Structure formats: structure tokens, C-alpha cells
Amino acid sequence: MSYLTPLLSSLGPWAAVLVGAVLFVETGLLVGFFLPGDSLLFAAGLLASSGVLSAPVWLIGLVAWLGAALGDQVGYLIGRRWGVRLIVPREQGGHRPRWLSGHHIDAAHEFFLHHGHKAVVLARFVPLVRTFTPVVAGTLDMPRRRFTAYNVLGGALWVLLLMAAGWYLGDVPFVATHVDLVTLALVAISLIPAAVAVLRRRASSRGEQAPEDDPENDSDKNAVRLP
């Protein structure tokens, strides 16, 4: 954000294109999981409210929504075409690329299995998970029309809520003069659900004792589960 915020301020009307492009890469190309989508939307709303951005806020929101929705559609298509290779680890017969974080994919897989199809909407608000959930949805053959509907709804809610938060908090003097600090706090807050999920998973794994040397149990572990 320390690079993106001044860049947004200097681009004029093209700031909307930058926001849309960042959200597209974050949600659609697998390599953008490190990009600050939440912070960028919040900062865009804040900077628009203070008049720093010349592009109208509705245009920034529209382009952001299109970038996020198209990114998820691309992720879904990747899942339909190559998803099993990405989800199943190499040690279980899959072909997951070594550069791709297995932990992130596994977290998105578990998130989707736990929440079902509504995970497409909920994942928007969970960093890292939102990058890989569309791939998991495509891999597990979620119906395309249903995915598209959830994708469009989730993208609209995500963009609207975070940009509205930035817009209305922009009038607060402390927020207006400490954009980077506020966006860092937003990142920390948005990571709480993911951290809670990790802690619950660890606690659950410690409490469960799977039978050893059970071929049937091993086959269940290796299977790609459906919701």
C-alpha cells in the first residue's frame, strides 16, 4: 500500500483502472494472493472522499467490481480445467506446482467444504482464501450459473462495503492523515477469520486420533471431497 496509495493519487482517472487490475490479478491469476485488495478498496474510497482522486467514486467502484468478478471467473475456469492438479498434493498423485502454496489451497478447499457454495461470497472478505476459492469451486464442479451469481453478488458486496467504509471514514481527521496506518489495521482485522480457522483446525487435529495402517482411511484422505 505504501507504493499503491501515491500511485493512485498520481494517475487521475486511470486510478480506477489500477484498482480493477489489482483486484483481477489478486482473484484470478493465483499469483496475486499477496496483493492488498481490502486495503486498496478502503484507500480508494478514502482518497475519493477527500478529493485526492479525480475519478468519480462510482466509476472506481464499478471498475473494481468488474475486475473482481472477472478475476473470480478466470479462477473458476482454471479450476474446471486444471483444478485437480492444483488441489491434490504431489505426494498423493497430483501435480501441484512447487511455486504454489499448498497451505493456501488447502485452506480454501476446507473453507469451501465447510461453507458450501456460499463460500464464494464469504471468501471475498478473507485474504488469501479469496484467491483460491474460485479454483476450488471450479474443481468441485460447482454449477457455472450458480457460481456466477454468487461471484457477482460477493464482488459487489465486497467493493461496496470496503469503499463505503473508506468514503465515510475519510471525514475523520485521524484517518485522513494516517491512511497507511489505517489500512494496515484493516489488513490485521481482515486476517482474523483466517487465523481463527487455522487455530480451530490445529485444535481439531490434536483432538482427533486417526487409526493407523487403515487402507480405507488412507483412501478417504487422498480423495478430493465434494461439498
PDB file of C-alpha atoms in Angstrom:
ATOM      1  CA  MET A   1       0.000   0.000   0.000  1.00  0.00           C
ATOM      2  CA  SER A   2       2.933   2.351   0.556  1.00  0.00           C
ATOM      3  CA  TYR A   3       3.508   2.171  -3.219  1.00  0.00           C
ATOM      4  CA  LEU A   4      -0.090   1.910  -4.403  1.00  0.00           C
ATOM      5  CA  THR A   5      -1.519   4.864  -2.461  1.00  0.00           C
ATOM      6  CA  PRO A   6       0.718   7.560  -4.017  1.00  0.00           C
ATOM      7  CA  LEU A   7       0.342   5.847  -7.383  1.00  0.00           C
ATOM      8  CA  LEU A   8      -3.439   6.095  -7.109  1.00  0.00           C
ATOM      9  CA  SER A   9      -3.118   9.779  -6.321  1.00  0.00           C
ATOM     10  CA  SER A  10      -0.995  10.466  -9.396  1.00  0.00           C
ATOM     11  CA  LEU A  11      -2.985   8.540 -12.002  1.00  0.00           C
ATOM     12  CA  GLY A  12      -6.057  10.753 -12.194  1.00  0.00           C
ATOM     13  CA  PRO A  13      -8.967   8.974 -13.928  1.00  0.00           C
ATOM     14  CA  TRP A  14      -6.739   5.959 -14.580  1.00  0.00           C
ATOM     15  CA  ALA A  15      -6.758   5.183 -10.856  1.00  0.00           C
ATOM     16  CA  ALA A  16      -9.962   3.228 -11.472  1.00  0.00           C
ATOM     17  CA  VAL A  17      -8.132   1.015 -13.973  1.00  0.00           C
ATOM     18  CA  LEU A  18      -5.339   0.328 -11.481  1.00  0.00           C
ATOM     19  CA  VAL A  19      -7.820  -0.723  -8.785  1.00  0.00           C
ATOM     20  CA  GLY A  20      -9.659  -3.032 -11.192  1.00  0.00           C
ATOM     21  CA  ALA A  21      -6.422  -4.546 -12.480  1.00  0.00           C
ATOM     22  CA  VAL A  22      -5.069  -5.266  -8.992  1.00  0.00           C
ATOM     23  CA  LEU A  23      -8.326  -6.963  -7.951  1.00  0.00           C
ATOM     24  CA  PHE A  24      -8.372  -9.009 -11.155  1.00  0.00           C
ATOM     25  CA  VAL A  25      -4.834 -10.276 -10.600  1.00  0.00           C
ATOM     26  CA  GLU A  26      -5.455 -10.973  -6.912  1.00  0.00           C
ATOM     27  CA  THR A  27      -8.564 -13.062  -7.520  1.00  0.00           C
ATOM     28  CA  GLY A  28      -7.911 -14.580 -10.931  1.00  0.00           C
ATOM     29  CA  LEU A  29      -4.274 -15.410 -11.618  1.00  0.00           C
ATOM     30  CA  LEU A  30      -3.248 -17.375  -8.474  1.00  0.00           C
ATOM     31  CA  VAL A  31      -0.029 -15.375  -8.197  1.00  0.00           C
ATOM     32  CA  GLY A  32      -1.752 -12.295  -6.758  1.00  0.00           C
ATOM     33  CA  PHE A  33      -2.586 -13.669  -3.314  1.00  0.00           C
ATOM     34  CA  PHE A  34      -0.148 -11.183  -1.741  1.00  0.00           C
ATOM     35  CA  LEU A  35      -1.924  -8.122  -3.181  1.00  0.00           C
ATOM     36  CA  PRO A  36      -3.824  -5.906  -0.700  1.00  0.00           C
ATOM     37  CA  GLY A  37      -7.337  -5.968  -2.142  1.00  0.00           C
ATOM     38  CA  ASP A  38      -9.089  -4.984   1.100  1.00  0.00           C
ATOM     39  CA  SER A  39      -6.692  -2.133   1.824  1.00  0.00           C
ATOM     40  CA  LEU A  40      -6.770  -0.907  -1.756  1.00  0.00           C
ATOM     41  CA  LEU A  41     -10.579  -0.651  -1.805  1.00  0.00           C
ATOM     42  CA  PHE A  42     -10.610   1.106   1.551  1.00  0.00           C
ATOM     43  CA  ALA A  43      -7.895   3.536   0.459  1.00  0.00           C
ATOM     44  CA  ALA A  44      -9.668   4.210  -2.854  1.00  0.00           C
ATOM     45  CA  GLY A  45     -12.863   5.154  -1.032  1.00  0.00           C
ATOM     46  CA  LEU A  46     -10.966   7.301   1.449  1.00  0.00           C
ATOM     47  CA  LEU A  47      -8.936   9.121  -1.201  1.00  0.00           C
ATOM     48  CA  ALA A  48     -12.040   9.659  -3.333  1.00  0.00           C
ATOM     49  CA  SER A  49     -13.923  11.212  -0.418  1.00  0.00           C
ATOM     50  CA  SER A  50     -11.078  13.627   0.278  1.00  0.00           C
ATOM     51  CA  GLY A  51     -10.871  14.717  -3.369  1.00  0.00           C
ATOM     52  CA  VAL A  52      -7.394  13.288  -3.928  1.00  0.00           C
ATOM     53  CA  LEU A  53      -8.668  11.074  -6.751  1.00  0.00           C
ATOM     54  CA  SER A  54     -10.133  12.851  -9.746  1.00  0.00           C
ATOM     55  CA  ALA A  55     -12.078   9.801 -10.918  1.00  0.00           C
ATOM     56  CA  PRO A  56     -15.648   9.697  -9.549  1.00  0.00           C
ATOM     57  CA  VAL A  57     -16.149   7.164  -6.795  1.00  0.00           C
ATOM     58  CA  TRP A  58     -18.929   5.359  -8.699  1.00  0.00           C
ATOM     59  CA  LEU A  59     -16.562   4.765 -11.629  1.00  0.00           C
ATOM     60  CA  ILE A  60     -13.835   3.408  -9.347  1.00  0.00           C
ATOM     61  CA  GLY A  61     -16.364   1.109  -7.689  1.00  0.00           C
ATOM     62  CA  LEU A  62     -17.742  -0.119 -10.999  1.00  0.00           C
ATOM     63  CA  VAL A  63     -14.314  -0.920 -12.460  1.00  0.00           C
ATOM     64  CA  ALA A  64     -13.245  -2.540  -9.169  1.00  0.00           C
ATOM     65  CA  TRP A  65     -16.349  -4.739  -9.190  1.00  0.00           C
ATOM     66  CA  LEU A  66     -15.748  -5.760 -12.823  1.00  0.00           C
ATOM     67  CA  GLY A  67     -12.099  -6.594 -12.089  1.00  0.00           C
ATOM     68  CA  ALA A  68     -13.015  -8.672  -9.042  1.00  0.00           C
ATOM     69  CA  ALA A  69     -15.865 -10.504 -10.810  1.00  0.00           C
ATOM     70  CA  LEU A  70     -13.818 -11.262 -13.926  1.00  0.00           C
ATOM     71  CA  GLY A  71     -10.905 -12.427 -11.789  1.00  0.00           C
ATOM     72  CA  ASP A  72     -13.096 -14.956  -9.989  1.00  0.00           C
ATOM     73  CA  GLN A  73     -14.492 -16.189 -13.301  1.00  0.00           C
ATOM     74  CA  VAL A  74     -10.967 -16.819 -14.552  1.00  0.00           C
ATOM     75  CA  GLY A  75     -10.106 -18.645 -11.330  1.00  0.00           C
ATOM     76  CA  TYR A  76     -13.222 -20.788 -11.742  1.00  0.00           C
ATOM     77  CA  LEU A  77     -12.241 -21.711 -15.312  1.00  0.00           C
ATOM     78  CA  ILE A  78      -8.733 -22.607 -14.135  1.00  0.00           C
ATOM     79  CA  GLY A  79     -10.310 -24.905 -11.573  1.00  0.00           C
ATOM     80  CA  ARG A  80     -12.539 -26.562 -14.163  1.00  0.00           C
ATOM     81  CA  ARG A  81      -9.580 -27.181 -16.466  1.00  0.00           C
ATOM     82  CA  TRP A  82      -6.629 -27.867 -14.159  1.00  0.00           C
ATOM     83  CA  GLY A  83      -8.085 -27.853 -10.646  1.00  0.00           C
ATOM     84  CA  VAL A  84      -7.373 -31.420  -9.571  1.00  0.00           C
ATOM     85  CA  ARG A  85      -3.710 -30.977 -10.450  1.00  0.00           C
ATOM     86  CA  LEU A  86      -3.607 -27.887  -8.237  1.00  0.00           C
ATOM     87  CA  ILE A  87      -5.566 -29.233  -5.261  1.00  0.00           C
ATOM     88  CA  VAL A  88      -4.127 -32.735  -4.937  1.00  0.00           C
ATOM     89  CA  PRO A  89      -0.553 -32.654  -3.492  1.00  0.00           C
ATOM     90  CA  ARG A  90       2.276 -34.363  -5.352  1.00  0.00           C
ATOM     91  CA  GLU A  91       2.692 -36.972  -2.642  1.00  0.00           C
ATOM     92  CA  GLN A  92      -0.940 -38.005  -3.246  1.00  0.00           C
ATOM     93  CA  GLY A  93      -0.564 -38.337  -7.003  1.00  0.00           C
ATOM     94  CA  GLY A  94      -1.354 -34.762  -8.005  1.00  0.00           C
ATOM     95  CA  HIS A  95       0.725 -32.279  -9.996  1.00  0.00           C
ATOM     96  CA  ARG A  96       0.573 -29.192  -7.807  1.00  0.00           C
ATOM     97  CA  PRO A  97       3.286 -26.708  -8.923  1.00  0.00           C
ATOM     98  CA  ARG A  98       6.045 -26.271  -6.387  1.00  0.00           C
ATOM     99  CA  TRP A  99       5.737 -22.468  -6.503  1.00  0.00           C
ATOM    100  CA  LEU A 100       2.077 -22.648  -5.469  1.00  0.00           C
ATOM    101  CA  SER A 101       1.434 -22.633  -1.727  1.00  0.00           C
ATOM    102  CA  GLY A 102      -0.262 -25.878  -0.804  1.00  0.00           C
ATOM    103  CA  HIS A 103      -1.269 -24.382   2.554  1.00  0.00           C
ATOM    104  CA  HIS A 104      -3.304 -21.632   0.875  1.00  0.00           C
ATOM    105  CA  ILE A 105      -5.057 -24.057  -1.464  1.00  0.00           C
ATOM    106  CA  ASP A 106      -5.808 -26.473   1.358  1.00  0.00           C
ATOM    107  CA  ALA A 107      -7.251 -23.626   3.438  1.00  0.00           C
ATOM    108  CA  ALA A 108      -9.516 -22.559   0.554  1.00  0.00           C
ATOM    109  CA  HIS A 109     -10.512 -26.202  -0.006  1.00  0.00           C
ATOM    110  CA  GLU A 110     -11.526 -26.635   3.630  1.00  0.00           C
ATOM    111  CA  PHE A 111     -13.290 -23.255   3.614  1.00  0.00           C
ATOM    112  CA  PHE A 112     -15.386 -24.288   0.606  1.00  0.00           C
ATOM    113  CA  LEU A 113     -16.215 -27.704   2.027  1.00  0.00           C
ATOM    114  CA  HIS A 114     -17.292 -26.106   5.308  1.00  0.00           C
ATOM    115  CA  HIS A 115     -19.435 -23.289   3.888  1.00  0.00           C
ATOM    116  CA  GLY A 116     -20.623 -24.841   0.623  1.00  0.00           C
ATOM    117  CA  HIS A 117     -21.496 -22.613  -2.318  1.00  0.00           C
ATOM    118  CA  LYS A 118     -21.892 -19.509  -0.150  1.00  0.00           C
ATOM    119  CA  ALA A 119     -18.130 -19.685   0.389  1.00  0.00           C
ATOM    120  CA  VAL A 120     -17.806 -17.844  -2.950  1.00  0.00           C
ATOM    121  CA  VAL A 121     -19.368 -14.798  -1.250  1.00  0.00           C
ATOM    122  CA  LEU A 122     -17.776 -15.202   2.190  1.00  0.00           C
ATOM    123  CA  ALA A 123     -14.270 -15.757   0.814  1.00  0.00           C
ATOM    124  CA  ARG A 124     -14.240 -12.214  -0.563  1.00  0.00           C
ATOM    125  CA  PHE A 125     -13.643 -10.978   2.958  1.00  0.00           C
ATOM    126  CA  VAL A 126     -10.864 -13.453   3.828  1.00  0.00           C
ATOM    127  CA  PRO A 127      -7.400 -12.602   2.408  1.00  0.00           C
ATOM    128  CA  LEU A 128      -5.548 -15.447   0.649  1.00  0.00           C
ATOM    129  CA  VAL A 129      -8.637 -17.673   0.725  1.00  0.00           C
ATOM    130  CA  ARG A 130     -10.435 -15.451  -1.802  1.00  0.00           C
ATOM    131  CA  THR A 131      -7.664 -16.050  -4.337  1.00  0.00           C
ATOM    132  CA  PHE A 132      -8.075 -19.840  -4.346  1.00  0.00           C
ATOM    133  CA  THR A 133     -11.768 -20.374  -3.562  1.00  0.00           C
ATOM    134  CA  PRO A 134     -12.867 -19.859  -7.216  1.00  0.00           C
ATOM    135  CA  VAL A 135     -10.352 -22.513  -8.282  1.00  0.00           C
ATOM    136  CA  VAL A 136     -11.739 -24.923  -5.697  1.00  0.00           C
ATOM    137  CA  ALA A 137     -15.299 -24.156  -6.813  1.00  0.00           C
ATOM    138  CA  GLY A 138     -14.394 -24.981 -10.405  1.00  0.00           C
ATOM    139  CA  THR A 139     -12.538 -28.125  -9.401  1.00  0.00           C
ATOM    140  CA  LEU A 140     -15.511 -29.428  -7.419  1.00  0.00           C
ATOM    141  CA  ASP A 141     -17.857 -28.725 -10.347  1.00  0.00           C
ATOM    142  CA  MET A 142     -19.975 -26.026  -8.771  1.00  0.00           C
ATOM    143  CA  PRO A 143     -22.622 -25.177 -11.429  1.00  0.00           C
ATOM    144  CA  ARG A 144     -21.380 -22.300 -13.564  1.00  0.00           C
ATOM    145  CA  ARG A 145     -24.578 -20.248 -13.368  1.00  0.00           C
ATOM    146  CA  ARG A 146     -24.726 -20.538  -9.606  1.00  0.00           C
ATOM    147  CA  PHE A 147     -21.057 -19.660  -9.263  1.00  0.00           C
ATOM    148  CA  THR A 148     -21.524 -16.615 -11.491  1.00  0.00           C
ATOM    149  CA  ALA A 149     -24.488 -15.413  -9.425  1.00  0.00           C
ATOM    150  CA  TYR A 150     -22.601 -15.818  -6.137  1.00  0.00           C
ATOM    151  CA  ASN A 151     -19.499 -14.272  -7.688  1.00  0.00           C
ATOM    152  CA  VAL A 152     -21.328 -11.174  -8.895  1.00  0.00           C
ATOM    153  CA  LEU A 153     -23.084 -10.758  -5.541  1.00  0.00           C
ATOM    154  CA  GLY A 154     -19.941 -11.324  -3.474  1.00  0.00           C
ATOM    155  CA  GLY A 155     -17.857  -8.948  -5.576  1.00  0.00           C
ATOM    156  CA  ALA A 156     -20.485  -6.207  -5.316  1.00  0.00           C
ATOM    157  CA  LEU A 157     -20.780  -6.543  -1.530  1.00  0.00           C
ATOM    158  CA  TRP A 158     -17.009  -6.602  -1.060  1.00  0.00           C
ATOM    159  CA  VAL A 159     -16.373  -3.499  -3.161  1.00  0.00           C
ATOM    160  CA  LEU A 160     -19.371  -1.592  -1.807  1.00  0.00           C
ATOM    161  CA  LEU A 161     -18.719  -2.239   1.894  1.00  0.00           C
ATOM    162  CA  LEU A 162     -14.982  -1.528   1.861  1.00  0.00           C
ATOM    163  CA  MET A 163     -15.168   1.540  -0.367  1.00  0.00           C
ATOM    164  CA  ALA A 164     -18.096   2.888   1.670  1.00  0.00           C
ATOM    165  CA  ALA A 165     -16.051   2.406   4.842  1.00  0.00           C
ATOM    166  CA  GLY A 166     -13.183   4.384   3.319  1.00  0.00           C
ATOM    167  CA  TRP A 167     -15.536   7.053   1.978  1.00  0.00           C
ATOM    168  CA  TYR A 168     -17.304   7.754   5.272  1.00  0.00           C
ATOM    169  CA  LEU A 169     -14.240   7.400   7.464  1.00  0.00           C
ATOM    170  CA  GLY A 170     -12.391   9.850   5.229  1.00  0.00           C
ATOM    171  CA  ASP A 171     -14.005  12.700   7.145  1.00  0.00           C
ATOM    172  CA  VAL A 172     -12.342  11.560  10.368  1.00  0.00           C
ATOM    173  CA  PRO A 173      -9.195  13.709  10.776  1.00  0.00           C
ATOM    174  CA  PHE A 174      -7.058  10.912  12.210  1.00  0.00           C
ATOM    175  CA  VAL A 175      -7.985   8.546   9.380  1.00  0.00           C
ATOM    176  CA  ALA A 176      -7.378  11.170   6.711  1.00  0.00           C
ATOM    177  CA  THR A 177      -3.861  11.861   7.983  1.00  0.00           C
ATOM    178  CA  HIS A 178      -2.894   8.233   8.719  1.00  0.00           C
ATOM    179  CA  VAL A 179      -4.030   6.305   5.644  1.00  0.00           C
ATOM    180  CA  ASP A 180      -1.206   3.768   5.774  1.00  0.00           C
ATOM    181  CA  LEU A 181      -1.751   3.061   9.475  1.00  0.00           C
ATOM    182  CA  VAL A 182      -5.487   2.574   8.985  1.00  0.00           C
ATOM    183  CA  THR A 183      -5.011   0.266   6.011  1.00  0.00           C
ATOM    184  CA  LEU A 184      -2.536  -1.827   7.993  1.00  0.00           C
ATOM    185  CA  ALA A 185      -5.096  -2.114  10.781  1.00  0.00           C
ATOM    186  CA  LEU A 186      -7.682  -3.150   8.211  1.00  0.00           C
ATOM    187  CA  VAL A 187      -5.399  -5.903   6.950  1.00  0.00           C
ATOM    188  CA  ALA A 188      -4.873  -7.144  10.501  1.00  0.00           C
ATOM    189  CA  ILE A 189      -8.623  -7.209  11.168  1.00  0.00           C
ATOM    190  CA  SER A 190      -9.383  -8.964   7.881  1.00  0.00           C
ATOM    191  CA  LEU A 191      -6.879 -11.698   8.756  1.00  0.00           C
ATOM    192  CA  ILE A 192      -8.668 -12.565  11.996  1.00  0.00           C
ATOM    193  CA  PRO A 193     -11.148 -15.039  10.390  1.00  0.00           C
ATOM    194  CA  ALA A 194      -8.305 -16.895   8.684  1.00  0.00           C
ATOM    195  CA  ALA A 195      -6.295 -17.012  11.914  1.00  0.00           C
ATOM    196  CA  VAL A 196      -9.296 -18.345  13.851  1.00  0.00           C
ATOM    197  CA  ALA A 197      -9.835 -21.034  11.218  1.00  0.00           C
ATOM    198  CA  VAL A 198      -6.188 -22.121  11.452  1.00  0.00           C
ATOM    199  CA  LEU A 199      -6.327 -22.312  15.257  1.00  0.00           C
ATOM    200  CA  ARG A 200      -9.550 -24.325  15.160  1.00  0.00           C
ATOM    201  CA  ARG A 201      -8.075 -26.708  12.598  1.00  0.00           C
ATOM    202  CA  ARG A 202      -4.980 -27.259  14.730  1.00  0.00           C
ATOM    203  CA  ALA A 203      -7.055 -27.831  17.847  1.00  0.00           C
ATOM    204  CA  SER A 204      -9.260 -30.279  15.984  1.00  0.00           C
ATOM    205  CA  SER A 205      -6.302 -32.177  14.553  1.00  0.00           C
ATOM    206  CA  ARG A 206      -4.806 -32.540  18.030  1.00  0.00           C
ATOM    207  CA  GLY A 207      -8.052 -33.863  19.432  1.00  0.00           C
ATOM    208  CA  GLU A 208      -8.567 -36.456  16.730  1.00  0.00           C
ATOM    209  CA  GLN A 209      -6.589 -39.680  16.537  1.00  0.00           C
ATOM    210  CA  ALA A 210      -6.988 -41.362  13.179  1.00  0.00           C
ATOM    211  CA  PRO A 211      -6.496 -45.168  13.106  1.00  0.00           C
ATOM    212  CA  GLU A 212      -3.090 -46.141  11.807  1.00  0.00           C
ATOM    213  CA  ASP A 213      -2.468 -48.606   8.988  1.00  0.00           C
ATOM    214  CA  ASP A 214      -6.081 -48.402   7.810  1.00  0.00           C
ATOM    215  CA  PRO A 215      -6.177 -48.577   3.983  1.00  0.00           C
ATOM    216  CA  GLU A 216      -9.784 -47.418   3.882  1.00  0.00           C
ATOM    217  CA  ASN A 217      -8.949 -44.363   5.979  1.00  0.00           C
ATOM    218  CA  ASP A 218      -5.981 -43.565   3.715  1.00  0.00           C
ATOM    219  CA  SER A 219      -8.172 -43.665   0.633  1.00  0.00           C
ATOM    220  CA  ASP A 220     -10.572 -41.183   2.244  1.00  0.00           C
ATOM    221  CA  LYS A 221      -7.696 -38.806   2.953  1.00  0.00           C
ATOM    222  CA  ASN A 222      -6.484 -38.928  -0.610  1.00  0.00           C
ATOM    223  CA  ALA A 223      -9.881 -38.280  -2.152  1.00  0.00           C
ATOM    224  CA  VAL A 224     -10.964 -34.843  -3.330  1.00  0.00           C
ATOM    225  CA  ARG A 225     -14.140 -34.353  -1.309  1.00  0.00           C
ATOM    226  CA  LEU A 226     -17.288 -32.818  -2.725  1.00  0.00           C
ATOM    227  CA  PRO A 227     -19.432 -30.388  -0.769  1.00  0.00           C
TER     228      PRO A 227
END
